[in-house]
mmCIF file of C-alpha atoms in Angstrom:
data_model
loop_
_atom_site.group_PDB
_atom_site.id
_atom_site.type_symbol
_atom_site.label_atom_id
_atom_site.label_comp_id
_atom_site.label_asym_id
_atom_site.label_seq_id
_atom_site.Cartn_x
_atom_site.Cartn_y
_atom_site.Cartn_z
ATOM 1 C CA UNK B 1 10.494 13.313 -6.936
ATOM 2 C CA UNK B 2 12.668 10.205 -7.334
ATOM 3 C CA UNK B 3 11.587 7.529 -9.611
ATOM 4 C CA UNK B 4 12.984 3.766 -9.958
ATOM 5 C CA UNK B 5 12.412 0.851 -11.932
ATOM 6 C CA UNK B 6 10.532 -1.955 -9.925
ATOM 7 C CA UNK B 7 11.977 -5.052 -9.866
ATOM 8 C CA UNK B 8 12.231 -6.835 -13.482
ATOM 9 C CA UNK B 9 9.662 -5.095 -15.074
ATOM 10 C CA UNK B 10 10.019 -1.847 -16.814
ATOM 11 C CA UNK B 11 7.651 0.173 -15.109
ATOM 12 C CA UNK B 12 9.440 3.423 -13.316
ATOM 13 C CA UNK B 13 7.501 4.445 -10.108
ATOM 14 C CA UNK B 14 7.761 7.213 -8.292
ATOM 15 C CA UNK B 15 9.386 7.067 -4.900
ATOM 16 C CA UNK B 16 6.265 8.146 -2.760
ATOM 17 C CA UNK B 17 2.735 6.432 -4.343
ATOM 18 C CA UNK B 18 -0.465 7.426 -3.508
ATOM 19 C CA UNK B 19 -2.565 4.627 -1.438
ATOM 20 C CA UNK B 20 -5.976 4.904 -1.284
ATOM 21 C CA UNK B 21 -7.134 2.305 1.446
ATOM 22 C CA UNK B 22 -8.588 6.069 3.203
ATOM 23 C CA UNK B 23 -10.140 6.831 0.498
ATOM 24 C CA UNK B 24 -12.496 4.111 0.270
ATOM 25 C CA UNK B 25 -13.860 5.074 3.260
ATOM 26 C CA UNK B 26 -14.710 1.683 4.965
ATOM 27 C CA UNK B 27 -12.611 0.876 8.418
ATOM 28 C CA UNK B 28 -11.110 4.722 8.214
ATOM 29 C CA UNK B 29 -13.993 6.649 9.639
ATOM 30 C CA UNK B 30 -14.916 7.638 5.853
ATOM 31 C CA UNK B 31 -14.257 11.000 4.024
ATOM 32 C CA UNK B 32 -15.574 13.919 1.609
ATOM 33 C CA UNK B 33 -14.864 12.480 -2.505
ATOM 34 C CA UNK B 34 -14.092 15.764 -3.449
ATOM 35 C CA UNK B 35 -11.151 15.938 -0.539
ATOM 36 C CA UNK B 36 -9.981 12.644 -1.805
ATOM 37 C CA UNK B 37 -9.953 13.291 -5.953
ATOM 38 C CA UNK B 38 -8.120 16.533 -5.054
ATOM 39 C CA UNK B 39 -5.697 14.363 -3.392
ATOM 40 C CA UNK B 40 -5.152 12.329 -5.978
ATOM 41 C CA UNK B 41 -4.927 15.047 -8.283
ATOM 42 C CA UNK B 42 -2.416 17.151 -5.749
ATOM 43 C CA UNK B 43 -0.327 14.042 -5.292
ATOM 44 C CA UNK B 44 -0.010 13.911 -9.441
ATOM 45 C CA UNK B 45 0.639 17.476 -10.086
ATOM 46 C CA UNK B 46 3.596 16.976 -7.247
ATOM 47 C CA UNK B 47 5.259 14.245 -9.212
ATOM 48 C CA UNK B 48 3.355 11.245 -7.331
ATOM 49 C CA UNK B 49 2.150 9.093 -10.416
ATOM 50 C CA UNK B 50 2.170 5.906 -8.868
ATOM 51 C CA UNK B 51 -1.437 5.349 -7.718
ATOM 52 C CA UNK B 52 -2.022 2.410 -5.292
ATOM 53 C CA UNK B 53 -6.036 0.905 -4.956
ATOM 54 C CA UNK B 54 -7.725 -2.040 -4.522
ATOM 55 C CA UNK B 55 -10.918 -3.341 -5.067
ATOM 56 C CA UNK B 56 -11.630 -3.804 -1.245
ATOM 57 C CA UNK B 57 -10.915 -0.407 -0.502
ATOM 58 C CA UNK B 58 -14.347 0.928 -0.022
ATOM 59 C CA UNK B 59 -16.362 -1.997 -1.911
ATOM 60 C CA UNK B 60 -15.094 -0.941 -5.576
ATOM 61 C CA UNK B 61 -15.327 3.295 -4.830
ATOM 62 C CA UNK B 62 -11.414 3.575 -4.162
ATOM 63 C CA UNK B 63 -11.170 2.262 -7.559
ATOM 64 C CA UNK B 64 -14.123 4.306 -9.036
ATOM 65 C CA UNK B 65 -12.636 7.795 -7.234
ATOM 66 C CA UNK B 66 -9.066 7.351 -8.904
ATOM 67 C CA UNK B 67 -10.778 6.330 -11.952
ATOM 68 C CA UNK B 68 -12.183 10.035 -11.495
ATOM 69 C CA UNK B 69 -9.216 11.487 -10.394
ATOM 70 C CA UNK B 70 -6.830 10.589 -13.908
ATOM 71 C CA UNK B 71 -9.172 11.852 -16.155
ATOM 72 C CA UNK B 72 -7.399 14.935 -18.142
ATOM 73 C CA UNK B 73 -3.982 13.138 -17.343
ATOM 74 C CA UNK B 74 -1.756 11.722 -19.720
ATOM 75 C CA UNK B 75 -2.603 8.181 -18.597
ATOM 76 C CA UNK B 76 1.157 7.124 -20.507
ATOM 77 C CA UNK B 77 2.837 9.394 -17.143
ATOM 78 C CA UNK B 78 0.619 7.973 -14.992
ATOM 79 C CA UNK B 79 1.307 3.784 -13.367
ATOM 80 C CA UNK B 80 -2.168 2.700 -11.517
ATOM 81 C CA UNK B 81 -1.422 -0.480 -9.313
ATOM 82 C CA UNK B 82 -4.188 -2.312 -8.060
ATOM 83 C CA UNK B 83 -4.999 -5.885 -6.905
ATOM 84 C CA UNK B 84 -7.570 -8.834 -6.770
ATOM 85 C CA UNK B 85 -8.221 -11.585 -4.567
ATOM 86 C CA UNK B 86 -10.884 -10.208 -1.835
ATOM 87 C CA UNK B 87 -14.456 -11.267 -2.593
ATOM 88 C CA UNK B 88 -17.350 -9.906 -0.674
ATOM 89 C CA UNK B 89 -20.520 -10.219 -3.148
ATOM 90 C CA UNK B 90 -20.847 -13.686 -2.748
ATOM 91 C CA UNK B 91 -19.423 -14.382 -6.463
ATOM 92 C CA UNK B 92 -16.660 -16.834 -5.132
ATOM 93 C CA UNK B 93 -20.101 -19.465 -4.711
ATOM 94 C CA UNK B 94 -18.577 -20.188 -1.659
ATOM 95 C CA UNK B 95 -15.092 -21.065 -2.548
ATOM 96 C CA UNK B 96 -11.619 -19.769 -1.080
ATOM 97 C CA UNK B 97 -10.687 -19.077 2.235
ATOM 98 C CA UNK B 98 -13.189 -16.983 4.962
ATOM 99 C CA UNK B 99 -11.241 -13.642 5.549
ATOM 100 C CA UNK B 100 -13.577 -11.523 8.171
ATOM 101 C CA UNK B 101 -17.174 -9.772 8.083
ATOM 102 C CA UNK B 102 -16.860 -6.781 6.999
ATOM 103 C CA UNK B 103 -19.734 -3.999 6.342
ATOM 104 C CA UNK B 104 -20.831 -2.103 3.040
ATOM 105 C CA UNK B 105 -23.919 0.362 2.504
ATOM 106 C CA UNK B 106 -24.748 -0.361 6.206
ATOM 107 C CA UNK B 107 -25.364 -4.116 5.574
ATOM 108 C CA UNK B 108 -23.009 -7.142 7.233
ATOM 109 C CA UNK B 109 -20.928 -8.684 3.942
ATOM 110 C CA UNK B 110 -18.534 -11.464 4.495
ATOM 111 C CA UNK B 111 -15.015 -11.380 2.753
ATOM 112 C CA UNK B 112 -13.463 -13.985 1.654
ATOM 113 C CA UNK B 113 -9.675 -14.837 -0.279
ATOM 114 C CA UNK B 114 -10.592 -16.118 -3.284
ATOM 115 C CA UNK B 115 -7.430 -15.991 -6.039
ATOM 116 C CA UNK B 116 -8.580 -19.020 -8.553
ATOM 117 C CA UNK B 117 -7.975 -18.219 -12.483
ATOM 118 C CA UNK B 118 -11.137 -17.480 -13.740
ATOM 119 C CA UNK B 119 -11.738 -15.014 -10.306
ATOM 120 C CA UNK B 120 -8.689 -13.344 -11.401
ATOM 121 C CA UNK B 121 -9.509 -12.486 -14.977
ATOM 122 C CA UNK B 122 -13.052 -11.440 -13.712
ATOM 123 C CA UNK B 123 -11.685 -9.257 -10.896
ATOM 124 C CA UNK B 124 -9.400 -7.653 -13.691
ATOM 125 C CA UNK B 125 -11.916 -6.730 -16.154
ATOM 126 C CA UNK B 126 -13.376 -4.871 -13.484
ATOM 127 C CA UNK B 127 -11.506 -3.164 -12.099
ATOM 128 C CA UNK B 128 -10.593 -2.039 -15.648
ATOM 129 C CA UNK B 129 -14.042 -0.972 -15.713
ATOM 130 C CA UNK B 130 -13.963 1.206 -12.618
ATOM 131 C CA UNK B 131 -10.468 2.754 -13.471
ATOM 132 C CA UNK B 132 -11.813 3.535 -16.537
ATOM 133 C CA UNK B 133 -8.608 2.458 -18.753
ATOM 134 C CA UNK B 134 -7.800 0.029 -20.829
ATOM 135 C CA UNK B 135 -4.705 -1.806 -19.092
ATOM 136 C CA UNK B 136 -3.075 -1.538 -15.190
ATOM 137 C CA UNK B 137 0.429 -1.362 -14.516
ATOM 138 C CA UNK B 138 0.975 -3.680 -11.968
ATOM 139 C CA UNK B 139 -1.359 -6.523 -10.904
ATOM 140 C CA UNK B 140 -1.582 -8.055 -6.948
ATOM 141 C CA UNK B 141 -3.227 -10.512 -5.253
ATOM 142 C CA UNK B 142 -4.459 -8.640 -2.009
ATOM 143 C CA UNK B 143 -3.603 -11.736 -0.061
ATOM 144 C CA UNK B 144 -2.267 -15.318 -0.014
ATOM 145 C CA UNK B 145 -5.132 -17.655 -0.475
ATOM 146 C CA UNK B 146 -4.607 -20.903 0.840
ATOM 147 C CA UNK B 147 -7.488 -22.687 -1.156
ATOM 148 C CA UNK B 148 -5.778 -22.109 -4.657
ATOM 149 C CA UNK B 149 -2.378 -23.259 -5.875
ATOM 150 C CA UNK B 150 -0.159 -20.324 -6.457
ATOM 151 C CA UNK B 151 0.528 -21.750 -9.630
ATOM 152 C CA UNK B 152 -2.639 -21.616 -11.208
ATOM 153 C CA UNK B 153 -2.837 -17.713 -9.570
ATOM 154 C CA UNK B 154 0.376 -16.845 -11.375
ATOM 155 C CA UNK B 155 -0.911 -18.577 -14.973
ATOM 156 C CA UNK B 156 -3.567 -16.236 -14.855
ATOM 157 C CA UNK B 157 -1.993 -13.308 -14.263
ATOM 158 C CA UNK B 158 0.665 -14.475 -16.972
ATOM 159 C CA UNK B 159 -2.278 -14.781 -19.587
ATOM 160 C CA UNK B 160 -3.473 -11.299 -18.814
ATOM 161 C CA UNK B 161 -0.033 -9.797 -19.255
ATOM 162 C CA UNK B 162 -0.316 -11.825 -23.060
ATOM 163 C CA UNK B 163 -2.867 -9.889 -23.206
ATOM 164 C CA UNK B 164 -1.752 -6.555 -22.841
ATOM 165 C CA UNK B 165 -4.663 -5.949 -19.752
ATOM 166 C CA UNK B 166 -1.755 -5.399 -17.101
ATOM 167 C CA UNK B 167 1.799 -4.654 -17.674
ATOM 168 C CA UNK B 168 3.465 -6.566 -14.880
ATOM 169 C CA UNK B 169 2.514 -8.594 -12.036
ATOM 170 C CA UNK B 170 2.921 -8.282 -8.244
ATOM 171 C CA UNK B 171 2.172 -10.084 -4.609
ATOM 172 C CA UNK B 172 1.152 -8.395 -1.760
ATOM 173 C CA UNK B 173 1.580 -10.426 1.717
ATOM 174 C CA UNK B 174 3.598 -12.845 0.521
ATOM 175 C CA UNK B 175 6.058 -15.106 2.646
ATOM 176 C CA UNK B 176 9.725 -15.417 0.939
ATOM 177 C CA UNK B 177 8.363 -19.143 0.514
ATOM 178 C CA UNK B 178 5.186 -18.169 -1.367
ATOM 179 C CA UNK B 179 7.389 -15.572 -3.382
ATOM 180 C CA UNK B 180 9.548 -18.495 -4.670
ATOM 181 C CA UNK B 181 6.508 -20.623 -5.380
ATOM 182 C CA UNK B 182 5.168 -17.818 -7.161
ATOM 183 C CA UNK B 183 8.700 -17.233 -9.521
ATOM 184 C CA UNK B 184 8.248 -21.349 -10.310
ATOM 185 C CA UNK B 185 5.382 -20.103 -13.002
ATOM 186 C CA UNK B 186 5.644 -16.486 -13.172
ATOM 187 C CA UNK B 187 8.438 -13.844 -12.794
ATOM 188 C CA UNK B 188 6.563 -11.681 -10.537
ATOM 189 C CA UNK B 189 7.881 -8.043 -10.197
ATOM 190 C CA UNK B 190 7.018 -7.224 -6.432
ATOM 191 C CA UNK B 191 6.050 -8.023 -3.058
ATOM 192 C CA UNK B 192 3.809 -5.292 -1.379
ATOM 193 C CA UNK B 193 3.852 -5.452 2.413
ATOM 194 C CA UNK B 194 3.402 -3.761 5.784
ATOM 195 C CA UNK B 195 6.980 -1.619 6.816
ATOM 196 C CA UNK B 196 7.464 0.574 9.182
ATOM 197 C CA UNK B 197 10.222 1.842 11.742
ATOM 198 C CA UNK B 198 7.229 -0.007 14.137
ATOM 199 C CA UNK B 199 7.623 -3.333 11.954
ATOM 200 C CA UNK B 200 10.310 -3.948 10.578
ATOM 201 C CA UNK B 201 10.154 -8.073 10.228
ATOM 202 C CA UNK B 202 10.727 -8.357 6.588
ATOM 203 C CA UNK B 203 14.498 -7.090 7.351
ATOM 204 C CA UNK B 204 15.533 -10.739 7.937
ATOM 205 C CA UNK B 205 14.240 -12.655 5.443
ATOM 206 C CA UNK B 206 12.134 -10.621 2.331
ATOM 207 C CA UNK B 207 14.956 -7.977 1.857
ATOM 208 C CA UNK B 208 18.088 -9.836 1.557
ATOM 209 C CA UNK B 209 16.164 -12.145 -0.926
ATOM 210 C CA UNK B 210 14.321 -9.518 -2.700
ATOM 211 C CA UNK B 211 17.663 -7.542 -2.946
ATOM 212 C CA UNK B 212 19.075 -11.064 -4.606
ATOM 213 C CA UNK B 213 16.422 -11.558 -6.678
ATOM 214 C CA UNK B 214 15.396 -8.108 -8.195
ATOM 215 C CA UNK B 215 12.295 -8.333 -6.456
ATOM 216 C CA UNK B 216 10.842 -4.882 -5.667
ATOM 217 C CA UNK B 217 9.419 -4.345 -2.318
ATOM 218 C CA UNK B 218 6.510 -2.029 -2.421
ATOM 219 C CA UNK B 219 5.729 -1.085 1.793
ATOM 220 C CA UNK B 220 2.501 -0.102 2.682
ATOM 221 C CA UNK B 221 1.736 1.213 6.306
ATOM 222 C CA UNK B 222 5.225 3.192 6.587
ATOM 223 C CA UNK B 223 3.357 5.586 8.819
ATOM 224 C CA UNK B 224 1.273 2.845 10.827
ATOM 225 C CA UNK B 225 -1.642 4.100 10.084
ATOM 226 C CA UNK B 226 -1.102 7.680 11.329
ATOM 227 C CA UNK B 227 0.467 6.938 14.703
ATOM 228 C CA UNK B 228 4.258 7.787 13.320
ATOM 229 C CA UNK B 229 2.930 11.340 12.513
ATOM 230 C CA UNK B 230 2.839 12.265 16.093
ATOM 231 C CA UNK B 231 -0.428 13.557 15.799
ATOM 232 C CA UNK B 232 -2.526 10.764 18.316
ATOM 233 C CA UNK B 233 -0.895 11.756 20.988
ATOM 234 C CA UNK B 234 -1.651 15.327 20.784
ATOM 235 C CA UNK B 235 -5.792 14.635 19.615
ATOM 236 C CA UNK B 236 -6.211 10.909 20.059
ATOM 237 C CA UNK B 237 -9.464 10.950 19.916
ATOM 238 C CA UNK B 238 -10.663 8.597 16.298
ATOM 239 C CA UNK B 239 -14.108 8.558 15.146
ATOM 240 C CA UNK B 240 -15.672 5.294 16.538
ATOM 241 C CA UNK B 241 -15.912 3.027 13.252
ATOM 242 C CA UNK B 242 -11.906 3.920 12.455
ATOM 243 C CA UNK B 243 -10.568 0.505 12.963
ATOM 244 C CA UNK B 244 -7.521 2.433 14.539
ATOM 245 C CA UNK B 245 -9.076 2.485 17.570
ATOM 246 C CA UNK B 246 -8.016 -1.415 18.234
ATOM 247 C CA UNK B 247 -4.728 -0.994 15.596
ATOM 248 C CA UNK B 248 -3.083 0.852 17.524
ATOM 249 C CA UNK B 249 -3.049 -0.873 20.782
ATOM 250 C CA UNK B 250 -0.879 -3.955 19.361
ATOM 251 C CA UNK B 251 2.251 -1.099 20.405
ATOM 252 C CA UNK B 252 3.704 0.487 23.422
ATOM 253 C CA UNK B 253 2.032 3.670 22.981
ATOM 254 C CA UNK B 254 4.258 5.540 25.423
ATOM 255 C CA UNK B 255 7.064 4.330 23.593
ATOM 256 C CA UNK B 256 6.451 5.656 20.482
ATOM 257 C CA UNK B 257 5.565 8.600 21.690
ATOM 258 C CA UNK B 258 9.056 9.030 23.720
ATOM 259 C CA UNK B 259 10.855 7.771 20.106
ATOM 260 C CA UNK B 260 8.870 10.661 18.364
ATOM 261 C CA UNK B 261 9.618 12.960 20.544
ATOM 262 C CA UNK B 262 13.407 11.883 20.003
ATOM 263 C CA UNK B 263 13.513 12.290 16.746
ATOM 264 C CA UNK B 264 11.182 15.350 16.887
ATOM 265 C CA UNK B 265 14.313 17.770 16.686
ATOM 266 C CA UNK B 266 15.761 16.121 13.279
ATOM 267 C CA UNK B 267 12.978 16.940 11.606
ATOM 268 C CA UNK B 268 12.621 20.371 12.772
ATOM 269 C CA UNK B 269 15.830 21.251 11.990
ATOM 270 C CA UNK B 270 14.894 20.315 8.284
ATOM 271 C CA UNK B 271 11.933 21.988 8.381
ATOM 272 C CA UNK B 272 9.945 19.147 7.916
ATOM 273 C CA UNK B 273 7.186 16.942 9.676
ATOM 274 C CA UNK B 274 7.688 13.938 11.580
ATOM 275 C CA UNK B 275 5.355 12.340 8.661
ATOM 276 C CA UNK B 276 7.830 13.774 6.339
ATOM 277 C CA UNK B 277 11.086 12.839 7.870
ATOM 278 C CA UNK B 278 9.305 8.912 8.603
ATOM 279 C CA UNK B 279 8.753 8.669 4.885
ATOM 280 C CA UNK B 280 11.953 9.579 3.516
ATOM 281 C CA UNK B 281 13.521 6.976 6.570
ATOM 282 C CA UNK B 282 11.319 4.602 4.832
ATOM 283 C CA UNK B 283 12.357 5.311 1.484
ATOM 284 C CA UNK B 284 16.188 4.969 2.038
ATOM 285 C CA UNK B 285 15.816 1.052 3.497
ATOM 286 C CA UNK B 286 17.388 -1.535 1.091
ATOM 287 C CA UNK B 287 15.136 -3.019 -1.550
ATOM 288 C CA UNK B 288 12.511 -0.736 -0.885
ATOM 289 C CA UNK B 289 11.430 0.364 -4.490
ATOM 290 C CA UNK B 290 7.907 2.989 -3.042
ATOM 291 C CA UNK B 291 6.446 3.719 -0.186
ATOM 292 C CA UNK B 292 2.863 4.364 0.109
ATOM 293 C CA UNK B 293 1.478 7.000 1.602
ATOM 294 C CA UNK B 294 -2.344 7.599 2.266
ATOM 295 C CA UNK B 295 -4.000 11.397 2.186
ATOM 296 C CA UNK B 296 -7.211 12.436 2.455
ATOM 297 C CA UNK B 297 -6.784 15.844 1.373
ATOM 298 C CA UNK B 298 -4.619 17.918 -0.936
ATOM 299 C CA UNK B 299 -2.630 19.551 1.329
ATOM 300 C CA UNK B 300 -0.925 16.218 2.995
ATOM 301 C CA UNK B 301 -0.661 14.771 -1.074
ATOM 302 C CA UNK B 302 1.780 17.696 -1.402
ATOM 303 C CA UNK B 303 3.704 17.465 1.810
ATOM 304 C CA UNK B 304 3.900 13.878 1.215
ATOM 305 C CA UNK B 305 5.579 14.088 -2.382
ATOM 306 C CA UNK B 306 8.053 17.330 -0.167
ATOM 307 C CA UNK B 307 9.716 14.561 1.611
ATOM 308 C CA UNK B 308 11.470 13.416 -1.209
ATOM 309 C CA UNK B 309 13.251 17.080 -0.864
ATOM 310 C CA UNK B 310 14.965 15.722 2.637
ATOM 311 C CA UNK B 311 18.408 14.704 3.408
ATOM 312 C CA UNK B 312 18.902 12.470 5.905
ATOM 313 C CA UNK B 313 22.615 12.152 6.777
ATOM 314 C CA UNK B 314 24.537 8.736 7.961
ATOM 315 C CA UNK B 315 25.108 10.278 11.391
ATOM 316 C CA UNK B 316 21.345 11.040 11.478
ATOM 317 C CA UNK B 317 20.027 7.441 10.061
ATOM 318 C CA UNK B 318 22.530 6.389 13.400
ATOM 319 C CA UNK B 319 20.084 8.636 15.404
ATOM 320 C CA UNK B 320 17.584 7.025 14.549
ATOM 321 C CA UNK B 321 18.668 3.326 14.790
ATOM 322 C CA UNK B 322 19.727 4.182 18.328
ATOM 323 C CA UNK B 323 16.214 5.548 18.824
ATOM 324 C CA UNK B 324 14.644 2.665 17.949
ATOM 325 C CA UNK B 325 16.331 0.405 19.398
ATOM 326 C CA UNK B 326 14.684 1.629 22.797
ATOM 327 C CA UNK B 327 11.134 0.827 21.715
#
């Protein structure tokens, strides 16, 4: 495993983190805890100790299962990242910006982005609770919300850093613009957001400024949700609550599948997956500090944290340009 500094702070993360949206079970169709500590546990035992959650991710249990999951570690080797900023039990009083209806425990809940300075010291204490430790590595608002100056976001995470509850802080879905706002008050460390060889927007504007800047990019989604593993088009069929089942048609599914089958043969002659070869691919873009990569079992944690182990040459990174290029 390969492990870098992010951005200005002085946390080193590993390469491939662990993200545990699946875990939570809401919008992915659910899954067995046990499967998903082991995973967690598999993933830190193969050098993964970055650990990415979220409140949101299944109503506070994402948060709850890692919490699990660390116990017995040396918490020093390990760097949990989690966030704040999506409110669904109505504590927001009805303040901050409507997000979407969700569901939890079988009943309708409605989320909303809610990232005002009292919400964000509240939303930190607990998820300290459910983590069960007493600070978090890296801090991130889930999403912009457009009903609270970034300023007075950014002076709360600053106060908790004071503190000594979180070590640095982070964005996640931030524009470039709303990353410089942010820098005004605070020196954030990171900007987590959606990259793939599918979407690969941020290119243009977030990378050369995040390069500039030493601002560490953080991508989330590198495998699109499972449809870069190759594995839809050979048993498509999703459970019906898996939110993949819409997700997936915002791309030319027969193009992917040609581009996979492209670049099928580089990663056989490595001996690796198409997951693994996609996530190494992902790893090697500029200003890309970790890629996150969901599992729900222990078997995928480890082959996850293997494709670290691949080379990808020049002549093969061409390969795959030219590849996509055709989608």
């Amino acid at each position: 495993m390969e492990y870098s500094t992010l951005g200005n702070s002085d946390l080193k993360l590993s390469a491939i983190a662990y993200g545990a949206f699946a875990i939570g079970g809401n919008m992915w169709g659910g899954n067995e805890q046990k499967d998903s500590i082991d995973a967690v546990k598999a993933s830190i035992d193969n050098g993964v100790t970055t650990l990415d959650t979220a409140p949101f991710y299944g109503f506070g249990l994402s948060e709850e299962m890692i919490g699990k999951a660390i116990k017995g570690y040396d918490r020093s080797k390990i760097q949990l990242l989690t966030k704040f900023g999506l409110v669904w039990d109505g504590s927001n009083n009805g303040k901050g910006e409507f997000y979407f209806d969700s569901e939890n425990a079988g009943k309708k809940v409605s989320v909303y982005k809610y990232a005002s300075k009292a919400n964000v010291i509240k939303e930190a204490e607990e998820s300290l609770r459910r983590l069960g430790t007493d600070y978090i590595d890296l801090l991130q608002i889930h999403w912009p919300d457009n009903t609270t100056p970034i300023a007075e976001t950014m002076e709360a995470l600053g106060l908790l850093i004071q503190q000594g509850k979180i070590r640095a802080a982070g964005v996640s879905n931030y524009s470039v613009a709303q990353v410089m706002e942010a820098r005004k008050t605070l020196d954030i460390s990171s900007n987590q957001v959606s990259y793939s060889m599918l979407n690969r927007n941020i290119e243009s504007d977030l990378v050369p400024y995040a390069k500039k800047n030493n601002v560490g990019v953080i991508a989330y989604s590198p495998m699109e949700r499972g449809l870069l593993t190759g594995k839809y088009f050979k048993d498509g069929k999703l459970k019906e609550n898996d939110h993949r089942n819409s997700y997936f048609q915002q791309f030319n599914l027969e193009k992917v599948n040609i581009f996979l089958d492209t670049i099928a043969p580089i990663a056989d002659a490595k001996k690796a997956t198409l997951s693994q070869l996609v996530l190494r691919w992902t790893n090697l873009q500029p200003a890309v500090t970790v890629v996150l990569a969901g599992t729900r079992n222990a078997a995928q944690a480890v082959a996850n944290a293997q494709a670290m182990d691949i080379n990808i040459t020049q002549e093969e990174m061409q390969m795959i340009a030219n590849a996509l290029s055709k989608i």
